[in-house]
Coordinates of C-alpha atoms and ligand atoms in Angstrom, one line a residue:
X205 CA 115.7 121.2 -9.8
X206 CA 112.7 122.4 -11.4
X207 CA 110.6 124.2 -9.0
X208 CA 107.8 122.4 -8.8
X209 CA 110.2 119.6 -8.6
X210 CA 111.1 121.2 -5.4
X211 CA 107.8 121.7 -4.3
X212 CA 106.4 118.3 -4.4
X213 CA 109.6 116.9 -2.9
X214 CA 109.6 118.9 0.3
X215 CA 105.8 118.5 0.9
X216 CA 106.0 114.7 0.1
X217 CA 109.0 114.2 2.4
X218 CA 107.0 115.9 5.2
X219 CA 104.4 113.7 4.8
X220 CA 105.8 111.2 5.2
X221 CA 107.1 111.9 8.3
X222 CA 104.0 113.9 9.6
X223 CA 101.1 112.9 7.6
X224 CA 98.3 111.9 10.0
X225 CA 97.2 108.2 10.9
X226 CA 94.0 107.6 9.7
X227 CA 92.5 104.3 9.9
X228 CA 91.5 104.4 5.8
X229 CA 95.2 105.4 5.4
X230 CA 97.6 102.9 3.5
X231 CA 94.5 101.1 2.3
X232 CA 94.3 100.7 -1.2
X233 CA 91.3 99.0 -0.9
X234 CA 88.9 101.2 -3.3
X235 CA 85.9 100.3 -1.5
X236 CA 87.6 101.5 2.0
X237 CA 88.4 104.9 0.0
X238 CA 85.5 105.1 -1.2
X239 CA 83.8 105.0 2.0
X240 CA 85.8 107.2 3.8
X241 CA 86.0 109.6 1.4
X242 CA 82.3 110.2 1.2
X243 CA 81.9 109.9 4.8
X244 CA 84.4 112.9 5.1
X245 CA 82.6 115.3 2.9
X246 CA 81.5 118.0 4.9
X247 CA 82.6 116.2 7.9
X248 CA 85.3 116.5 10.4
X249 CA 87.6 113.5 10.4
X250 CA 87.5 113.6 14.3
X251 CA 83.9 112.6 13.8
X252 CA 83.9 110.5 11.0
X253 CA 86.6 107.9 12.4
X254 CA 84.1 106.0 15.0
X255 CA 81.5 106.2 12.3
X256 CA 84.4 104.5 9.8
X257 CA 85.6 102.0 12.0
X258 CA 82.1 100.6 12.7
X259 CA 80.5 100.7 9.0
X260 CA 83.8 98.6 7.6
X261 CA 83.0 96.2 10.7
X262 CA 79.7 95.8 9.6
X263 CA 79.7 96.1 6.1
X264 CA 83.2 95.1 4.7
X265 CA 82.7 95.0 0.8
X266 CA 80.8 96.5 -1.8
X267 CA 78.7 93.2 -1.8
X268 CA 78.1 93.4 1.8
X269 CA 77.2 96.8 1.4
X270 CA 74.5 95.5 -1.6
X271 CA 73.2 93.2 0.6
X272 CA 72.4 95.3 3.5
X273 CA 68.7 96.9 3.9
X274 CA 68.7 100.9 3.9
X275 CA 67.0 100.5 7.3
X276 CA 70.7 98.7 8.6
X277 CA 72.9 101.3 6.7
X278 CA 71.0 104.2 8.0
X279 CA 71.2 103.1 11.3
X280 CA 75.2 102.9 10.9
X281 CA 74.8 106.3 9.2
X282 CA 73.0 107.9 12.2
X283 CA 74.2 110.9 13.6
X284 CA 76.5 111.6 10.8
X285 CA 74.0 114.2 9.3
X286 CA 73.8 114.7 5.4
X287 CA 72.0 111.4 5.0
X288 CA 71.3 111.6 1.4
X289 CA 75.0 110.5 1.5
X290 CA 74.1 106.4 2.9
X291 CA 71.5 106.6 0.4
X292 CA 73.4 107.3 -2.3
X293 CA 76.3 105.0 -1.5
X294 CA 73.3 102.3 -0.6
X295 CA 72.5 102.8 -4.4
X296 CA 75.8 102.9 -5.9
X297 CA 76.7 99.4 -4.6
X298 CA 74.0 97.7 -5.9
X299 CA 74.8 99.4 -9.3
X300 CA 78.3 97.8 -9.2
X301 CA 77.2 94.7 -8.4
X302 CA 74.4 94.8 -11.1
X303 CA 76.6 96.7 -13.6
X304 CA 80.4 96.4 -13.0
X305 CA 81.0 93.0 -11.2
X306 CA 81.1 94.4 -7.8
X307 CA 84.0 97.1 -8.4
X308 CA 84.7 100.6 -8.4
X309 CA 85.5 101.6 -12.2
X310 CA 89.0 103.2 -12.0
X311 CA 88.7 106.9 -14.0
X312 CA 86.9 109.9 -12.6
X313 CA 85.2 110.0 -15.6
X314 CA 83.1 106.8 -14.6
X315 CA 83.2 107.1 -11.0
X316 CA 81.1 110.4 -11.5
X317 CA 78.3 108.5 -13.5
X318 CA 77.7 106.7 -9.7
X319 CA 74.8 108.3 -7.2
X320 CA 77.2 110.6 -4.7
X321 CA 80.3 110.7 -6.2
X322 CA 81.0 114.0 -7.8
X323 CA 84.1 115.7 -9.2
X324 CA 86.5 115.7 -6.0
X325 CA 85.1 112.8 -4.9
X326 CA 86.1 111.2 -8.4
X327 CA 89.4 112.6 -8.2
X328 CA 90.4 111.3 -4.6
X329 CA 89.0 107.9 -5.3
X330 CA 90.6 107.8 -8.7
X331 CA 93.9 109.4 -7.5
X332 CA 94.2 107.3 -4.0
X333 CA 92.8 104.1 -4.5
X334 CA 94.3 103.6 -8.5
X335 CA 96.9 106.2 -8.9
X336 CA 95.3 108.1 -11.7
X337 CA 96.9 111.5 -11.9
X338 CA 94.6 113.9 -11.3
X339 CA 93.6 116.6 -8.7
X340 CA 91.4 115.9 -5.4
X341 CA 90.8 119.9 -5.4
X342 CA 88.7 119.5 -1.7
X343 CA 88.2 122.6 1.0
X344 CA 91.7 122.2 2.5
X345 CA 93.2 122.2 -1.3
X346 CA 91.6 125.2 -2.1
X347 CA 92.7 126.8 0.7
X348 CA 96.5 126.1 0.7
X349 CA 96.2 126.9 -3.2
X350 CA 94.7 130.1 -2.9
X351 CA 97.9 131.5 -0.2
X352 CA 100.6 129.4 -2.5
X353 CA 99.4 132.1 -5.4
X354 CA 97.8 134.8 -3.2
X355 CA 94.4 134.6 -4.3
X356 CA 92.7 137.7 -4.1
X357 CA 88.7 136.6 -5.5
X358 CA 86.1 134.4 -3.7
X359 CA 87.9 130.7 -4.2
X360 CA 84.7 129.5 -5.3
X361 CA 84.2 131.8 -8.4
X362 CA 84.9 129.9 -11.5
X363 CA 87.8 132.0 -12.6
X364 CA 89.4 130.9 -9.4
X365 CA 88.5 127.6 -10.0
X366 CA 90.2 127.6 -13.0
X367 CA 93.2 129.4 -11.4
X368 CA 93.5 127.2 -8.2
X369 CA 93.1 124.1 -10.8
X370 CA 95.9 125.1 -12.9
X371 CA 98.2 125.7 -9.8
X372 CA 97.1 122.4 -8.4
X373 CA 98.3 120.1 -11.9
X374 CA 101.7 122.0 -12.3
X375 CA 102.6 121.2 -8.8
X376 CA 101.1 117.5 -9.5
X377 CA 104.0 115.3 -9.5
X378 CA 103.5 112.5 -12.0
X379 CA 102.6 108.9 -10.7
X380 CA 102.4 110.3 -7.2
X381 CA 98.7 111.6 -7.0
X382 CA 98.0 109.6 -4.5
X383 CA 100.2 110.8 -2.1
X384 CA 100.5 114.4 -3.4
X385 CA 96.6 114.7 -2.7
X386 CA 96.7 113.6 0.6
X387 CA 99.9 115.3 1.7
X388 CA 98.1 118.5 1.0
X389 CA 95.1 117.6 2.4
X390 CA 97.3 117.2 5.5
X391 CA 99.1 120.4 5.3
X392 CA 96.1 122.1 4.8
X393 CA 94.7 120.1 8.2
X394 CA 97.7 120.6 10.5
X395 CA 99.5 123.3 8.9
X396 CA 97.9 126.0 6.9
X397 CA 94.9 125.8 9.0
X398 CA 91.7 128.5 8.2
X399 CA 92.4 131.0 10.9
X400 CA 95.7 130.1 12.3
X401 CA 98.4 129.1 9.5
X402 CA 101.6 127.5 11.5
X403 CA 104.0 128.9 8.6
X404 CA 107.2 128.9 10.3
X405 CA 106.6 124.7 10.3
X406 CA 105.2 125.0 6.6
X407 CA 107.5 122.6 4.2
X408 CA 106.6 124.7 1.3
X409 CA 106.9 128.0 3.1
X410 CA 109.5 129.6 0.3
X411 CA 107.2 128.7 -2.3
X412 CA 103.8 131.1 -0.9
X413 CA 103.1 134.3 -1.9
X414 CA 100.7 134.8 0.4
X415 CA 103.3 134.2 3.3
X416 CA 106.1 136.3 1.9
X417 CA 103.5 139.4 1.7
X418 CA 102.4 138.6 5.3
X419 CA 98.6 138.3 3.7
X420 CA 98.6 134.5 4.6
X421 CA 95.5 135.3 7.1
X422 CA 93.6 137.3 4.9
X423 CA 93.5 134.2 2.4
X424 CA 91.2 133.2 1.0
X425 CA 89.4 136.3 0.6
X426 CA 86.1 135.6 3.1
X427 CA 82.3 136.3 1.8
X428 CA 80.0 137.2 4.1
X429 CA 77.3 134.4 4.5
X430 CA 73.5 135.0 3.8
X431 CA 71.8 134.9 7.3
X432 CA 70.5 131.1 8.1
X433 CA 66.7 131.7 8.8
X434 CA 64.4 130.0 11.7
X435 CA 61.4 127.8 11.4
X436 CA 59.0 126.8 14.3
X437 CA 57.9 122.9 13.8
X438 CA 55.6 120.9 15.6
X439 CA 55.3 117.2 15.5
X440 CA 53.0 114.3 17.5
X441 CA 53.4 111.5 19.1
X442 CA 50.3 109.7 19.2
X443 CA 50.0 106.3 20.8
X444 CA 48.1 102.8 20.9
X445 CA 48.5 99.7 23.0
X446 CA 51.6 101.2 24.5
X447 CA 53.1 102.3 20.7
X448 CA 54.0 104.8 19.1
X449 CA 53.3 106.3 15.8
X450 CA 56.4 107.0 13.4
X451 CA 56.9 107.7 9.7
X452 CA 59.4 107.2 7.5
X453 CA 60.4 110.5 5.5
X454 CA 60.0 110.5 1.7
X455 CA 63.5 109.6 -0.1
X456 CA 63.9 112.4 -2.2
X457 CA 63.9 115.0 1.0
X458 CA 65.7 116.0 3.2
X459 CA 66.5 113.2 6.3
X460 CA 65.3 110.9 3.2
X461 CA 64.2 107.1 4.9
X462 CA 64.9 108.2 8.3
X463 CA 61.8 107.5 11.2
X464 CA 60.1 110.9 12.3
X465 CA 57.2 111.8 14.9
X466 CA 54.8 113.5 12.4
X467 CA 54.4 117.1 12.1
X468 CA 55.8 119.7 10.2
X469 CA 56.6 123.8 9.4
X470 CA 54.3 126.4 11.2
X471 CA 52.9 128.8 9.3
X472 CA 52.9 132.8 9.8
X473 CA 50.4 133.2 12.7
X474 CA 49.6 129.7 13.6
X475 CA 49.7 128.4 16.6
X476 CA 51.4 125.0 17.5
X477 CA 48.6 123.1 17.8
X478 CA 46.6 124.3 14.6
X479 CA 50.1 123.5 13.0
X480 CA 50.0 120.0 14.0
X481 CA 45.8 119.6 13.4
X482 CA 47.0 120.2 9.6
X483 CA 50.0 118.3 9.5
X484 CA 48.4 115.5 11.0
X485 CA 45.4 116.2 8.4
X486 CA 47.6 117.0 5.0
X487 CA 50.2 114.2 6.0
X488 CA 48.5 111.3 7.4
X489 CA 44.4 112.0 6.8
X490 CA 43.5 112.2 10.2
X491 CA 41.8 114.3 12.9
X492 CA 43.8 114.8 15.9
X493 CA 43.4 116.6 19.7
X494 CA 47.1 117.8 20.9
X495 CA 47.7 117.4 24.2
X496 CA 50.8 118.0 26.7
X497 CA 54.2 118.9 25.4
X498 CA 57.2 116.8 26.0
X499 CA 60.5 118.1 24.4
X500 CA 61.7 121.0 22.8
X501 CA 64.5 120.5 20.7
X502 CA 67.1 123.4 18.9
X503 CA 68.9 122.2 16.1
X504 CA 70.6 123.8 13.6
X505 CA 71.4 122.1 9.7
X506 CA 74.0 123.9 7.3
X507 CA 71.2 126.1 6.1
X508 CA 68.5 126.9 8.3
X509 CA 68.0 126.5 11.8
X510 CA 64.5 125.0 13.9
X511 CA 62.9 124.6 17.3
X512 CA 60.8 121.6 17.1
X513 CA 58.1 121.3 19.9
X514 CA 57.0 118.1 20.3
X515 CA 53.2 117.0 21.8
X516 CA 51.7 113.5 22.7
X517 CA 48.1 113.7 20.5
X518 CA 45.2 111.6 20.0
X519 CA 43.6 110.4 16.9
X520 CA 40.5 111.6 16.7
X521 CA 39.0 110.1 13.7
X522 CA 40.4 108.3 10.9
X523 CA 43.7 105.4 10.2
X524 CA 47.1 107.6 9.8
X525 CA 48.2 106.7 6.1
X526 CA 50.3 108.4 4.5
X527 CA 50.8 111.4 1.8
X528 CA 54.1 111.9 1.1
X529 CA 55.7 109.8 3.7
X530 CA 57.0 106.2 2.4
X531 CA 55.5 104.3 5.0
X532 CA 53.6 104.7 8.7
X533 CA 54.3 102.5 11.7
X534 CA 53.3 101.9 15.4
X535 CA 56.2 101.1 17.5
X536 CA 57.4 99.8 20.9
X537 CA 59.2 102.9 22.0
X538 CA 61.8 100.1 23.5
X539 CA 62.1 99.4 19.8
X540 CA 62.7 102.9 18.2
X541 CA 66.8 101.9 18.3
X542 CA 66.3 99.8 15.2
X543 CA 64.6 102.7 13.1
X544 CA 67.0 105.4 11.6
X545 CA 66.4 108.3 13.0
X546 CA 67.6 112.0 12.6
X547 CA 69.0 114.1 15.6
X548 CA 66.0 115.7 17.1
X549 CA 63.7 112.7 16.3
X550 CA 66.5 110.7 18.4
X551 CA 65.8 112.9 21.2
X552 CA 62.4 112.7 21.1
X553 CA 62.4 109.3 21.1
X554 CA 65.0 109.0 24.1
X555 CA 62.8 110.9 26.0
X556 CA 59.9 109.0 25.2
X557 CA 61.9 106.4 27.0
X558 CA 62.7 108.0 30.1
X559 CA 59.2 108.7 30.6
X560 CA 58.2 105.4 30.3
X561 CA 61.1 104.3 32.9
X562 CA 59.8 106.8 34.9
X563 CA 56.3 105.8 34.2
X564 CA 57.2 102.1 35.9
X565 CA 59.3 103.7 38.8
Ligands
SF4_1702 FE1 99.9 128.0 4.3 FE2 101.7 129.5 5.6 FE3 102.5 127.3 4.2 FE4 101.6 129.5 2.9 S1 103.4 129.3 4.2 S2 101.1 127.3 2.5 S3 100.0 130.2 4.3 S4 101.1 127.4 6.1

């Protein structure tokens, strides 16, 4: 038998017995791939199952998906960071129902014409949901890849691109993409894990270089990060006839369509309060007084990290409209729940809550 013959047949026989049971597994429903697959991007399965099990409840089809308001599917979306992600697959549905009957096209080719779906995510869709051989080359891939041939360059260099790629398609068993993808997504999961690799369990143990020169742990080679820098923020909570004023953030940045509390980046030797004044001013037009603080939130997004101090205000003079933001609102804070929100926003809001409950105590 060929070796990569071999290969393929020892992994796939492991998976089957040990492949993990994940609620979009055995689906061949596109859509259900679909879904899952761009839920999982950059996202730990762990998390993403809850979120899976509840969008498919709600939203079952493509067409139910076109149907939906962004408000709805950001709301199913919350807490699963990377927004832009609901946004785009928002879009992409009501492209397929405008432009291709309501399906997913079947080639990687077309998929990638879609908002979201880039090159892997092509590949596993194509691959998974309609067999198409080709090469779902994802984190865990790359990984297992780079210890089969002992890669010894950053895995994200396009000369080891090219090299993991090539590896990848003469392992590729033909007419079994589907589950050859998937099997070593698995491996890579459960198996050859990033710090720990379990290789005396490995099915394709004989076949890695890394392993047989005992460099499995120093694979892939590991480049040092940039450091993640720190902003300060401030943002307001200004209220009338018991509401509270939110805005929705512009589409096209970041936490696009999600609900905020006003405010934004302080700048080198401002204070919190002048922050807010001009945010207030440059965002929404209007004069405002900061008053007492009520949360400080730490949160940290793949790229930078903030504190965001938060402060009821009053409006001094003038309507809030906005700038940049989509659209301004003044909201029951009972009512926040309905308005997509991201993390620290959420928290601020929840507060906002408790103080009113303790407010009527
Ligand atoms: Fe990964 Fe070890 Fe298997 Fe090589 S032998 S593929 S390093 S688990």
């Amino acid at each position: 038998m060929e070796k990569a013959t071999r290969f393929s047949a020892s992994l796939l026989a492991w998976f089957a017995e040990q492949g993990r049971d994940l609620p979009w597994r055995g689906s061949r429903d596109p859509y259900a791939i679909w879904v899952s697959e761009v839920m999982l991007q950059q996202t730990r399965v762990s998390q993403v199952i809850p979120y899976y099990e509840r969008w498919m409840a709600a939203l079952p089809s493509i067409s139910a998906l076109a149907e939906s308001s962004l408000d709805q599917v950001l709301v199913l979306w919350e807490g699963l960071g990377y927004y832009q992600r609901a946004q785009n697959l928002h879009e992409a549905a009501n492209i397929l129902v405008a432009e291709y009957g309501g399906k997913l096209p079947e080639t990687p080719g077309d998929l990638e014409q879609l908002p979201g779906i880039g090159r892997y995510t092509a590949s596993a869709i194509a691959s998974i949901a309609f067999g198409v051989d080709v090469l779902a080359l994802d984190g865990n891939l790359r990984r297992v890849l780079s210890r089969l041939v002992d890669l010894r360059q950053d895995p994200r260099a396009a000369k080891a691109e090219q090299i993991l790629r090539e590896k990848g398609n003469q392992l590729l068993p033909k007419g079994k993409s589907a589950a050859f993808n998937q099997a070593l997504m698995d491996l890579g999961a459960e198996i050859c894990k990033p710090q720990n690799p379990v290789c005396e369990a490995c099915p394709v143990s004989i076949h890695c270089l890394a392993f047989e020169r005992g460099v499995q742990r120093e694979r892939p080679i590991k480049v040092p990060r940039p450091s993640i820098p720190h902003y300060t923020i401030a943002a307001g909570i200004a209220r009338r006839d018991g509401k509270v004023l939110i805005a929705q953030r512009p589409m096209d940045k970041l936490l696009g369509g999600l609900w905020e509390f006003p405010g934004g980046k302080c700048e080198s030797g401002e204070t919190l309060e002048d922050c807010l004044r001009r945010e207030w001013q440059e965002e929404l037009r209007v004069e405002i007084d900061p008053g007492q603080p009520v949360l400080v939130v730490n949160h940290a997004y793949t790229h930078f990290q903030i504190t965001v101090h938060s402060f009821e205000c009053v409006v001094r003079a003038g309507e809030p409209s906005p700038v940049e933001h989509v659209m301004v609102q003044w909201v029951d804070p009972g009512a926040l729940t309905n308005y997509p929100m991201g993390k620290v926003d959420r928290l601020i809001s929840q507060k906002l809550l408790t103080m009113q409950g303790s407010e009527g105590d």
